[in-house]
Amino acid sequence: MNPARENEIGLKDVLAANLHETKNLMGQLMLRLDAMGTSEPPVREARFLCQQISDRMVQMLLLFELQDEQLKSQPEAHNPADFLLELRENARAWAGAQLVIESRDEGAPDYWYFDRALTEMALMNALHNAFRHARQRIELVTGMRGDCLYFSVRDDGAGFPDSVLHVAGGHSLPISRDGTGLGLYFARMIAAVHTNQGRSGSLELRNNESGSGAEFTLLLPK
Amino acid sequence: MIDYSKSRVLIVDDSQAMCSSLRITLSNFGITRSESSNSAGEAIFRIRHREFDMIVCDYNLGDSTDGQQLLEYVRREHLIQPSVVFLMVTAERSYEKVVLCAEMAPDDYLLKPFTAETMRVRLEKVFDKKAVFSTIYAHLAESRLAEAVEECDRLLQAQSRYSVDLFRMKGELLLDLGREEEAQQLYESLLSSRAIPWARLGLAKAMRNSGNLDLAAEQLQVVIEEMPEYLAAYDVLAKVHEENGHPELAQESLANALRMSPGNLVRQSALGQVAFRNGDLETATRAFSSVVDKGRYSFSRSHNDFVNLSRVQMENGEFAKALQSLNDARSAFGTAPVVELATSTMETLIHHAANNAAASTAALDKAIAARAEAGIDLAGQTAIDLAKGCFVNGRVDEGRQLVRDMVSNYYDDTMVKRSVRQMLDAVGRGDESKALIEDSVADVIKLNNDGVLLARQGNLAGAIDLLLEAARRMPQNVQLGLNAAQALIVESDRTGWNEEHMREAQRLLGRHAAAHGDLPKFKKIKGYLKDVGLKFGVKVT
């Protein structure tokens, strides 16, 4: 290698090193806040804020990967019910006594191949939405529909506005300032990169038949 | 909730602050007995000196090494039991790919930043899995591989939620047991529903072990095409190529893997060795120099790295440099007999090449003395070098004996035979190589028969002397090992329990259990051992 080039540090390397350190610091902050316990609402709120900042950071990183066309899923065998339980435990810690958060296994298999980090990100966005809109209750559900595994986040709030539901199948989404649309955009991306033997995952948004509550469903192919 | 109060944990992270965050988090789960290390080297030191139940390790450990290398090292060297939990922590999402492509995966990994809740849930699952696998681990600790397979089957039949892990474990065990056909079936059925990289690699290994080298190479090309980052596949492909008589392709495969990940010193050293055998001294020099250079701060470095470099330097005619490398080895690793043996052996060859006969003889004397002191377990290349040293110093009989031992010891290893042939060519004894190699195989058979005959004639002590001495000289030879063990057990059966001899018999069986535990003869002798133990009321494991 050319010695002059070797000593040259590119912008990309600086960014990467910086992000790496940010994640480390964020990781420490998160664990320190968690160690303070959940009983005090201000601490709980701080923990939730910390999680939201972390999610935004991960989203930015995914944007870089998308830009470089490097976003690929790394599916490994995971237990869907365990995965959901982990999400539930985290959600309960953030919600405290304000919301009831349940998880339910409607017949998911013992394992399924999916990218845990990406799937968690998609569901985390759905969960943030549910936190904003739920009245009392959020349900996390996993099960099988046809050949696909699904993860759903259901709340008892006002439901998705028509504008979101109507573009659900299309590519263009209204991205509002609070980031609602952005989360759905990512979730759709994440569904799409879960492929096996020519089939890929999908995202489904609908409102509860009883008239209240939104249901976000991520479908992942076998 | 699991009771962690007795669990002992090692936290490995180059950041002191992260260590303390993890320590606080773990203590909130009830894990209070924790230690931390800020480097891989320090971690290895602690792991060698204390038993841990769990290791929480950061992937990024600074420049010279990473958590994945640490994991592979402690698992490969059996520094930790399979029951010990290894949890990786990392800020890199790309680690998912590392896990997918690694020969050894941690029990789980956490992507930073993560919450305490996530860590708690993951730990519970991992410990639950370890509990399900506990019977398998107990079998493994006693080298009862066939029983471990049966336990895998039992759990699979009970529809364990860990079926994927069980299939993976079972496949590896079948390969270790030499049950290639079953392994092949298992991997093929897994691959029919999904392209799982480790299953394809396993399939290739099964094909390689049953001698289908072309098919194995084909599968490995598929793995590499599907997932170019799967570096373990390049290593196996290199071995297949070399066994298949394509050493130049072997070298290319290793070089390809190293282009992607130049930091892997084990692979770098393997490249150096193939290149050396191929006569590509330039590549060999570069590879071994890099191992010595980058290995300076690595926990996995060994005196052999320096000896390998010295050997190429000698072949290049750089005698002063070659001797300096040996001095470096001595100052880094002290004067333990193994170091003395390897360095003095190389010194003999360097002085000979430099036409310094007296110094060459003196070094050879030192090497032989060190060998007597160190015992006889000679590492492959050192044995060949020592034989060469004997030949060039006119100690032809000793040289021949070393070659015979070497060949009988590794009678099914094509690379050893190739190196032996090259060495004999180099010392002008190429005409002897065919006879030496064939004779050695015949020698072992004769030794075995002599021992068995002595025993049958009632001279049990004579048989034991003969077979034990042969088994010590050729520790990899399974027939000798089993016959020696049998003679020792017969002796106790007839003349009363001989503690020392029976321990030796168990040691011999233990050595061959992993690779040959399934041989009917092995099982018979193991059963015999137990019977004799029962007869004298001694508990035998």
CSV table of N, CA and C in Angstrom, one decimal, chain B residues 209-301:
chain,number,residue,atom,x,y,z
B,209,ASN,N,-14.2,-36.1,4.7
B,209,ASN,CA,-13.8,-37.2,5.6
B,209,ASN,C,-14.1,-38.5,5.0
B,210,SER,N,-15.1,-38.6,4.1
B,210,SER,CA,-15.3,-39.9,3.5
B,210,SER,C,-14.6,-40.1,2.1
B,211,GLY,N,-13.6,-39.1,1.9
B,211,GLY,CA,-12.8,-39.3,0.8
B,211,GLY,C,-13.3,-38.7,-0.6
B,212,ASN,N,-14.5,-38.1,-0.5
B,212,ASN,CA,-15.0,-37.5,-1.8
B,212,ASN,C,-14.5,-36.1,-1.9
B,213,LEU,N,-13.2,-35.9,-2.3
B,213,LEU,CA,-12.6,-34.6,-2.2
B,213,LEU,C,-13.2,-33.7,-3.3
B,214,ASP,N,-13.5,-34.2,-4.5
B,214,ASP,CA,-14.0,-33.4,-5.5
B,214,ASP,C,-15.4,-32.8,-5.2
B,215,LEU,N,-16.2,-33.7,-4.6
B,215,LEU,CA,-17.5,-33.2,-4.2
B,215,LEU,C,-17.4,-32.2,-3.1
B,216,ALA,N,-16.5,-32.4,-2.1
B,216,ALA,CA,-16.3,-31.5,-1.0
B,216,ALA,C,-15.9,-30.1,-1.6
B,217,ALA,N,-14.9,-30.1,-2.5
B,217,ALA,CA,-14.5,-28.9,-3.1
B,217,ALA,C,-15.6,-28.1,-3.7
B,218,GLU,N,-16.5,-28.9,-4.4
B,218,GLU,CA,-17.6,-28.3,-5.1
B,218,GLU,C,-18.6,-27.6,-4.1
B,219,GLN,N,-18.9,-28.3,-3.0
B,219,GLN,CA,-19.8,-27.7,-2.0
B,219,GLN,C,-19.1,-26.5,-1.4
B,220,LEU,N,-17.8,-26.5,-1.2
B,220,LEU,CA,-17.2,-25.4,-0.6
B,220,LEU,C,-17.2,-24.2,-1.5
B,221,GLN,N,-17.1,-24.4,-2.8
B,221,GLN,CA,-17.2,-23.3,-3.7
B,221,GLN,C,-18.6,-22.7,-3.6
B,222,VAL,N,-19.6,-23.5,-3.4
B,222,VAL,CA,-21.0,-23.0,-3.3
B,222,VAL,C,-21.1,-22.1,-2.1
B,223,VAL,N,-20.6,-22.6,-1.0
B,223,VAL,CA,-20.6,-21.8,0.3
B,223,VAL,C,-20.0,-20.5,0.0
B,224,ILE,N,-18.8,-20.5,-0.6
B,224,ILE,CA,-18.1,-19.2,-0.7
B,224,ILE,C,-18.8,-18.3,-1.7
B,225,GLU,N,-19.5,-18.9,-2.7
B,225,GLU,CA,-20.3,-18.1,-3.6
B,225,GLU,C,-21.5,-17.5,-2.9
B,226,GLU,N,-22.2,-18.3,-2.1
B,226,GLU,CA,-23.3,-17.8,-1.4
B,226,GLU,C,-22.9,-16.8,-0.3
B,227,MET,N,-21.8,-17.0,0.3
B,227,MET,CA,-21.4,-16.1,1.4
B,227,MET,C,-19.9,-15.9,1.4
B,228,PRO,N,-19.4,-15.0,0.6
B,228,PRO,CA,-17.9,-14.8,0.5
B,228,PRO,C,-17.2,-14.5,1.8
B,229,GLU,N,-18.0,-14.1,2.8
B,229,GLU,CA,-17.3,-13.7,4.1
B,229,GLU,C,-17.1,-15.0,5.0
B,230,TYR,N,-17.6,-16.1,4.5
B,230,TYR,CA,-17.5,-17.3,5.4
B,230,TYR,C,-16.1,-17.9,5.3
B,231,LEU,N,-15.2,-17.3,6.1
B,231,LEU,CA,-13.8,-17.6,6.0
B,231,LEU,C,-13.4,-19.0,6.4
B,232,ALA,N,-14.2,-19.6,7.3
B,232,ALA,CA,-13.9,-21.0,7.7
B,232,ALA,C,-13.9,-21.9,6.5
B,233,ALA,N,-14.8,-21.6,5.5
B,233,ALA,CA,-14.9,-22.4,4.3
B,233,ALA,C,-13.6,-22.4,3.5
B,234,TYR,N,-12.9,-21.3,3.5
B,234,TYR,CA,-11.7,-21.2,2.7
B,234,TYR,C,-10.6,-22.1,3.4
B,235,ASP,N,-10.7,-22.2,4.7
B,235,ASP,CA,-9.7,-23.0,5.4
B,235,ASP,C,-9.9,-24.5,5.0
B,236,VAL,N,-11.1,-24.9,5.1
B,236,VAL,CA,-11.4,-26.3,4.7
B,236,VAL,C,-11.1,-26.6,3.3
B,237,LEU,N,-11.5,-25.6,2.4
B,237,LEU,CA,-11.2,-25.8,1.0
B,237,LEU,C,-9.7,-25.9,0.8
B,238,ALA,N,-8.9,-25.2,1.5
B,238,ALA,CA,-7.4,-25.3,1.4
B,238,ALA,C,-6.9,-26.7,1.7
B,239,LYS,N,-7.5,-27.3,2.8
B,239,LYS,CA,-7.1,-28.6,3.2
B,239,LYS,C,-7.5,-29.6,2.1
B,240,VAL,N,-8.7,-29.5,1.6
B,240,VAL,CA,-9.2,-30.4,0.5
B,240,VAL,C,-8.3,-30.3,-0.7
B,241,HIS,N,-8.0,-29.1,-1.1
B,241,HIS,CA,-7.1,-28.9,-2.3
B,241,HIS,C,-5.8,-29.6,-2.1
B,242,GLU,N,-5.2,-29.4,-0.9
B,242,GLU,CA,-3.9,-30.0,-0.7
B,242,GLU,C,-4.0,-31.5,-0.7
B,243,GLU,N,-5.0,-32.1,0.0
B,243,GLU,CA,-5.2,-33.5,0.0
B,243,GLU,C,-5.4,-34.1,-1.4
B,244,ASN,N,-6.0,-33.2,-2.2
B,244,ASN,CA,-6.4,-33.6,-3.6
B,244,ASN,C,-5.3,-33.4,-4.6
B,245,GLY,N,-4.1,-33.0,-4.0
B,245,GLY,CA,-3.0,-32.8,-4.9
B,245,GLY,C,-2.9,-31.5,-5.6
B,246,HIS,N,-3.6,-30.5,-5.1
B,246,HIS,CA,-3.6,-29.2,-5.7
B,246,HIS,C,-3.0,-28.1,-4.7
B,247,PRO,N,-1.8,-28.3,-4.3
B,247,PRO,CA,-1.3,-27.4,-3.2
B,247,PRO,C,-1.3,-25.9,-3.6
B,248,GLU,N,-1.2,-25.6,-4.9
B,248,GLU,CA,-1.2,-24.2,-5.3
B,248,GLU,C,-2.6,-23.6,-5.1
B,249,LEU,N,-3.6,-24.4,-5.4
B,249,LEU,CA,-5.0,-23.9,-5.1
B,249,LEU,C,-5.2,-23.7,-3.6
B,250,ALA,N,-4.6,-24.6,-2.8
B,250,ALA,CA,-4.7,-24.5,-1.4
B,250,ALA,C,-4.2,-23.1,-0.9
B,251,GLN,N,-3.0,-22.8,-1.4
B,251,GLN,CA,-2.4,-21.5,-1.1
B,251,GLN,C,-3.3,-20.4,-1.5
B,252,GLU,N,-3.9,-20.5,-2.7
B,252,GLU,CA,-4.7,-19.4,-3.2
B,252,GLU,C,-5.9,-19.2,-2.3
B,253,SER,N,-6.5,-20.3,-1.9
B,253,SER,CA,-7.7,-20.2,-1.0
B,253,SER,C,-7.4,-19.5,0.3
B,254,LEU,N,-6.3,-19.8,0.9
B,254,LEU,CA,-5.9,-19.2,2.2
B,254,LEU,C,-5.6,-17.7,1.9
B,255,ALA,N,-5.0,-17.4,0.8
B,255,ALA,CA,-4.6,-16.0,0.5
B,255,ALA,C,-5.9,-15.2,0.3
B,256,ASN,N,-6.9,-15.8,-0.4
B,256,ASN,CA,-8.2,-15.1,-0.6
B,256,ASN,C,-8.8,-14.8,0.7
B,257,ALA,N,-8.8,-15.7,1.7
B,257,ALA,CA,-9.4,-15.5,3.0
B,257,ALA,C,-8.7,-14.4,3.7
B,258,LEU,N,-7.4,-14.4,3.6
B,258,LEU,CA,-6.6,-13.4,4.3
B,258,LEU,C,-6.7,-12.0,3.7
B,259,ARG,N,-7.1,-11.9,2.4
B,259,ARG,CA,-7.3,-10.6,1.8
B,259,ARG,C,-8.5,-9.9,2.5
B,260,MET,N,-9.5,-10.8,2.9
B,260,MET,CA,-10.6,-10.2,3.6
B,260,MET,C,-10.4,-9.9,5.0
B,261,SER,N,-9.6,-10.7,5.7
B,261,SER,CA,-9.4,-10.5,7.1
B,261,SER,C,-7.9,-10.8,7.4
B,262,PRO,N,-7.0,-9.8,7.2
B,262,PRO,CA,-5.6,-10.1,7.3
B,262,PRO,C,-5.2,-10.3,8.8
B,263,GLY,N,-6.0,-10.0,9.7
B,263,GLY,CA,-5.6,-10.1,11.1
B,263,GLY,C,-5.6,-11.5,11.7
B,264,ASN,N,-6.1,-12.5,11.0
B,264,ASN,CA,-6.2,-13.8,11.6
B,264,ASN,C,-4.8,-14.5,11.5
B,265,LEU,N,-4.1,-14.6,12.6
B,265,LEU,CA,-2.8,-15.1,12.6
B,265,LEU,C,-2.7,-16.6,12.4
B,266,VAL,N,-3.7,-17.4,12.9
B,266,VAL,CA,-3.7,-18.8,12.7
B,266,VAL,C,-3.7,-19.1,11.2
B,267,ARG,N,-4.6,-18.4,10.5
B,267,ARG,CA,-4.7,-18.6,9.0
B,267,ARG,C,-3.4,-18.1,8.3
B,268,GLN,N,-2.8,-17.0,8.8
B,268,GLN,CA,-1.6,-16.4,8.2
B,268,GLN,C,-0.5,-17.5,8.3
B,269,SER,N,-0.4,-18.1,9.5
B,269,SER,CA,0.6,-19.1,9.7
B,269,SER,C,0.4,-20.4,8.8
B,270,ALA,N,-0.9,-20.7,8.6
B,270,ALA,CA,-1.2,-21.8,7.7
B,270,ALA,C,-0.8,-21.5,6.3
B,271,LEU,N,-1.0,-20.2,5.9
B,271,LEU,CA,-0.6,-19.8,4.5
B,271,LEU,C,0.9,-19.9,4.4
B,272,GLY,N,1.6,-19.5,5.4
B,272,GLY,CA,3.1,-19.6,5.4
B,272,GLY,C,3.5,-21.1,5.2
B,273,GLN,N,2.9,-22.0,5.9
B,273,GLN,CA,3.3,-23.4,5.8
B,273,GLN,C,3.0,-24.0,4.4
B,274,VAL,N,1.8,-23.7,3.9
B,274,VAL,CA,1.5,-24.2,2.5
B,274,VAL,C,2.5,-23.6,1.5
B,275,ALA,N,2.7,-22.3,1.6
B,275,ALA,CA,3.6,-21.6,0.7
B,275,ALA,C,5.0,-22.2,0.8
B,276,PHE,N,5.4,-22.5,2.0
B,276,PHE,CA,6.8,-23.1,2.3
B,276,PHE,C,6.8,-24.5,1.6
B,277,ARG,N,5.8,-25.3,1.7
B,277,ARG,CA,5.8,-26.6,1.1
B,277,ARG,C,5.8,-26.4,-0.4
B,278,ASN,N,5.1,-25.3,-0.9
B,278,ASN,CA,5.1,-25.1,-2.3
B,278,ASN,C,6.4,-24.5,-2.9
B,279,GLY,N,7.3,-24.2,-2.0
B,279,GLY,CA,8.5,-23.6,-2.4
B,279,GLY,C,8.4,-22.1,-2.8
B,280,ASP,N,7.3,-21.5,-2.4
B,280,ASP,CA,7.1,-20.0,-2.6
B,280,ASP,C,7.6,-19.3,-1.4
B,281,LEU,N,8.9,-19.1,-1.3
B,281,LEU,CA,9.6,-18.6,-0.1
B,281,LEU,C,9.2,-17.1,0.1
B,282,GLU,N,8.9,-16.4,-0.9
B,282,GLU,CA,8.5,-15.0,-0.8
B,282,GLU,C,7.2,-14.9,0.1
B,283,THR,N,6.2,-15.6,-0.4
B,283,THR,CA,4.9,-15.6,0.4
B,283,THR,C,5.1,-16.1,1.8
B,284,ALA,N,5.9,-17.2,1.9
B,284,ALA,CA,6.1,-17.8,3.2
B,284,ALA,C,6.7,-16.8,4.2
B,285,THR,N,7.8,-16.1,3.7
B,285,THR,CA,8.5,-15.1,4.5
B,285,THR,C,7.5,-14.0,4.9
B,286,ARG,N,6.7,-13.5,4.0
B,286,ARG,CA,5.8,-12.4,4.3
B,286,ARG,C,4.8,-12.9,5.4
B,287,ALA,N,4.3,-14.1,5.2
B,287,ALA,CA,3.3,-14.6,6.1
B,287,ALA,C,3.8,-14.8,7.5
B,288,PHE,N,5.0,-15.5,7.6
B,288,PHE,CA,5.5,-15.7,8.9
B,288,PHE,C,6.0,-14.4,9.6
B,289,SER,N,6.6,-13.5,8.8
B,289,SER,CA,7.0,-12.2,9.4
B,289,SER,C,5.8,-11.5,10.0
B,290,SER,N,4.7,-11.6,9.3
B,290,SER,CA,3.5,-10.9,9.8
B,290,SER,C,2.9,-11.5,11.0
B,291,VAL,N,3.0,-12.9,11.1
B,291,VAL,CA,2.6,-13.6,12.3
B,291,VAL,C,3.4,-13.1,13.5
B,292,VAL,N,4.7,-13.1,13.3
B,292,VAL,CA,5.6,-12.7,14.4
B,292,VAL,C,5.4,-11.2,14.8
B,293,ASP,N,5.2,-10.4,13.8
B,293,ASP,CA,5.1,-9.0,14.0
B,293,ASP,C,3.8,-8.7,14.7
B,294,LYS,N,2.7,-9.1,14.1
B,294,LYS,CA,1.3,-8.8,14.7
B,294,LYS,C,1.1,-9.6,16.0
B,295,GLY,N,1.7,-10.8,16.1
B,295,GLY,CA,1.5,-11.6,17.2
B,295,GLY,C,2.1,-11.2,18.5
B,296,ARG,N,2.9,-10.1,18.4
B,296,ARG,CA,3.6,-9.6,19.6
B,296,ARG,C,2.7,-9.4,20.8
B,297,TYR,N,1.5,-8.9,20.5
B,297,TYR,CA,0.6,-8.6,21.6
B,297,TYR,C,-0.5,-9.6,21.7
B,298,SER,N,-0.4,-10.7,20.9
B,298,SER,CA,-1.5,-11.6,20.8
B,298,SER,C,-1.4,-12.8,21.8
B,299,PHE,N,-2.5,-13.2,22.4
B,299,PHE,CA,-2.5,-14.3,23.4
B,299,PHE,C,-2.2,-15.6,22.7
B,300,SER,N,-2.4,-15.7,21.4
B,300,SER,CA,-2.2,-17.0,20.8
B,300,SER,C,-0.8,-17.3,20.2
B,301,ARG,N,0.1,-16.4,20.5
B,301,ARG,CA,1.4,-16.5,19.8
B,301,ARG,C,2.2,-17.7,20.4
